[in-house]
Amino acid sequence: MSLVLGVCVITTAAAHAATLRPAAPGKHARPAPSQSPQKPPRATLAAKPETVEVTAQRRDFSYPEAQHTPDASTRVTADRLLSRGIVTLRGLEYIAPNLTIQSINGTASTNFYLRGVGFNDFTQNNMGPVLTYFDDVPFIYSGMTDGMMFDMAGATVTPGPVGTKHGMSDTGGEVMLRTADPTDTWHAGAKQDIASYARSRSEAYVSGPLAKGLTFRLSGQTQQGGGWQTNPLNGDHLGDADLWALRGKLRYRPDSHTTITLSGHFTQDDSQVVTGIPIDRLIGTAALPKLAWQQAEWGMRPQFARLIGRPAGLKPGEHNQYWGADLNISHDFGPATLTSISAFNTERRGEYTDQDATAQSQADTYRDIDSNVFTQELRLSSSHSEDRLQWTVGAMYERSRMHQRFFFDYTDYVPARGYMMSTTFGLNQESTSEFGNISYRLPHNITLWAGLLHELDDRSISNLQSVIYGGSTRNFHGESTAANQFAGQIGISWQMTQNAMLYYKMSKGFKPGGFTANNTQLQAQLDPFKPETVLTYEVGFKSDPIPNRLRINGAAFYNDYHNQQILGTVLIPNYGPDSEITNAPKSESWGFEGTIEARPVERLFITQNFGWQRGTFQNFPTVNRAKTNAYYAAHGIWRAINDNFSGVDMGQPKLTLNGSAEWRQPLGHHYGLDFGPDWLYRGSQAMTPGGTGFYRLPPYFLLGAHVTFRPASSHWQATLYAQNILNRHYSESGGQATTVYMYIPGTPRFIGARLSCDF
């Protein structure tokens, strides 16, 4: 038997990979912490000894222990991340239900929507409703995770309020990512992926012992090429990746009770970005360029290049640098385990986007961000999972510092503006929280649990200055906001049989307020938006009606929101409509989601995720951007058309589907061939409250396929794959900067080959 760590596969000479149940220490990262304390009953635990199980076939129903955990989390192995080609956060929406992750104007920055919970933070200076974690470290600014999804051990997507067992409170949920750990024996591996448009992705790692009790792992990746947009005006090419990243881990085990892990990472990203396609001219009468789906126009004036200190002829793209380190110390005292996680992360970002989607300079934007985040978590948990009583207590401290500069070129936006301008500001933020969770297993396999969290958050914005070059300079006084809130969770679960469980839980989530700082012209634009709270009711089930043949999991939910944070609109006199994060006083959403995994015949394996959701505003007064733009187009005067979106749909895709099918064909005793399709469907999405027409993204369906050849003994595998095999034209997101409404187009057909080997 040989262990193939890079792709999380164990193989025997007789067949495909076998699996670990559970993972052997030091071979794979431990599973993500659960948001609920359910444990298998003693009888179940006795039936699942902590041994390595070697079988003649790959175990397709992964994470069997999670079938006894009352949650709606989607857990994904490293092997599945590899087979689906998921190398960025945005790729996770291909494997989880009710999840939307969208690029901000085609850049590396992302917005999350989980069960419809999320908001468009185009300034990227606020905590999102869905938090991203790498190895238990929270990244409150998701852009800081750029380039980190390589050498992975697995991923977990958890919807709903979180924070009573680890980390920070949030309203939408969390994405927990695990990177591969150091190993006690020597291993090394590499992957090479080459595809259409000269796209290349390379990855390698080496891992092993350095001294008694001391192991290490060093891994890295590069991404190059892949640009598929061209400029019809001059034939320029756009969209090539240019990224490299490194990660190192040292793990020291001085004794059997103590583990100390020091990790560090570095990313340099100079990739070009996808530029939008103009859909409709909102202001002015100039004709929009007629572009094919893989074409885009952009342009930078030399004067703007000098202002931002970048070279003339700069293409839309990133110039980003991220680095960080974390120290994880765990000690088992016997009855309890103490864990300390300290982390420091920084970003230095320079990002140029052409937000008018034309060769004119009507909304050329450059963003410069310097920020750092320090987090410290300390938690004490019960050590023995078989005990009826399980508990966790802990505390979290988080501090961030940020300085941003936005530069805008509105020279061709006449007569309304016709100038270049900049906005600069500083942001200081600090929060502390205390949390606890307790569960108890009653007779008849009924478990009760409850959790509580208290959080104090303070943040302030300062030194905001807005400069119109050749015109006025405005200085604004600082603003601050504080929140002092409780969150929590209670629930009950019933393990009806060894293979079936029901649960119900009620959770309250909390997320602090913040600021919108962009194109600031009035002091009132700096008024902070309020904290967001949600009361979530969830009922679900997990079942393996035919063990190792059929698994069906599902959950239904209802969210009752107060002061939901959402991107609204304000009208600035003699300036125009501007985006501003605000609060919808009352709103609600509901829906359901589920996963079906099936092996109807011996060699066919099917996975299908489905999600359905609806949401409406019950009270949301704001400026109606569509009507306000229409009034200006008709009369040439800015007049705010106010509206209340009570009863209006929130706009998130109602139906999402994703899945895959694979046929695994042995080729004699020594080789195997895996092949099959994968698919994704996403319903239409309103990009503004009450959006219709071009303000709503059309639905789309994407189809992919792969063929993988692998030896049964094996240290390597070769794959041919196709993404968007039907070459569908679809829009990933959309938005408005000034004069036009644009769509960010999705990627065309990519055909590629991937070779990976591990020793």
Short mmCIF file of C-alpha atoms in Angstrom, two decimals, residues 93 191 235 276 280 301 454 547 554 633 647 664 668 670 679 756-757:
data_model
loop_
_atom_site.label_atom_id
_atom_site.label_comp_id
_atom_site.label_asym_id
_atom_site.label_seq_id
_atom_site.Cartn_x
_atom_site.Cartn_y
_atom_site.Cartn_z
CA GLU A 93 -19.95 27.61 -5.87
CA LYS A 191 0.98 19.01 -10.60
CA GLY A 235 -5.79 43.84 -30.91
CA GLY A 276 -16.88 44.33 -18.44
CA ASP A 280 -26.81 49.93 -21.71
CA ARG A 301 -4.82 58.33 -20.30
CA HIS A 454 -20.89 38.17 23.24
CA PRO A 547 -25.10 2.47 3.10
CA GLY A 554 -31.36 18.07 3.37
CA ALA A 633 -31.99 60.77 -19.19
CA GLY A 647 -42.54 43.20 -0.76
CA ARG A 664 -14.88 4.20 -13.02
CA GLY A 668 -7.00 -4.92 -16.22
CA HIS A 670 -3.08 -2.37 -12.94
CA TRP A 679 -22.71 20.69 -14.44
CA SER A 756 -0.03 15.01 -11.07
CA CYS A 757 2.46 12.78 -9.31
#
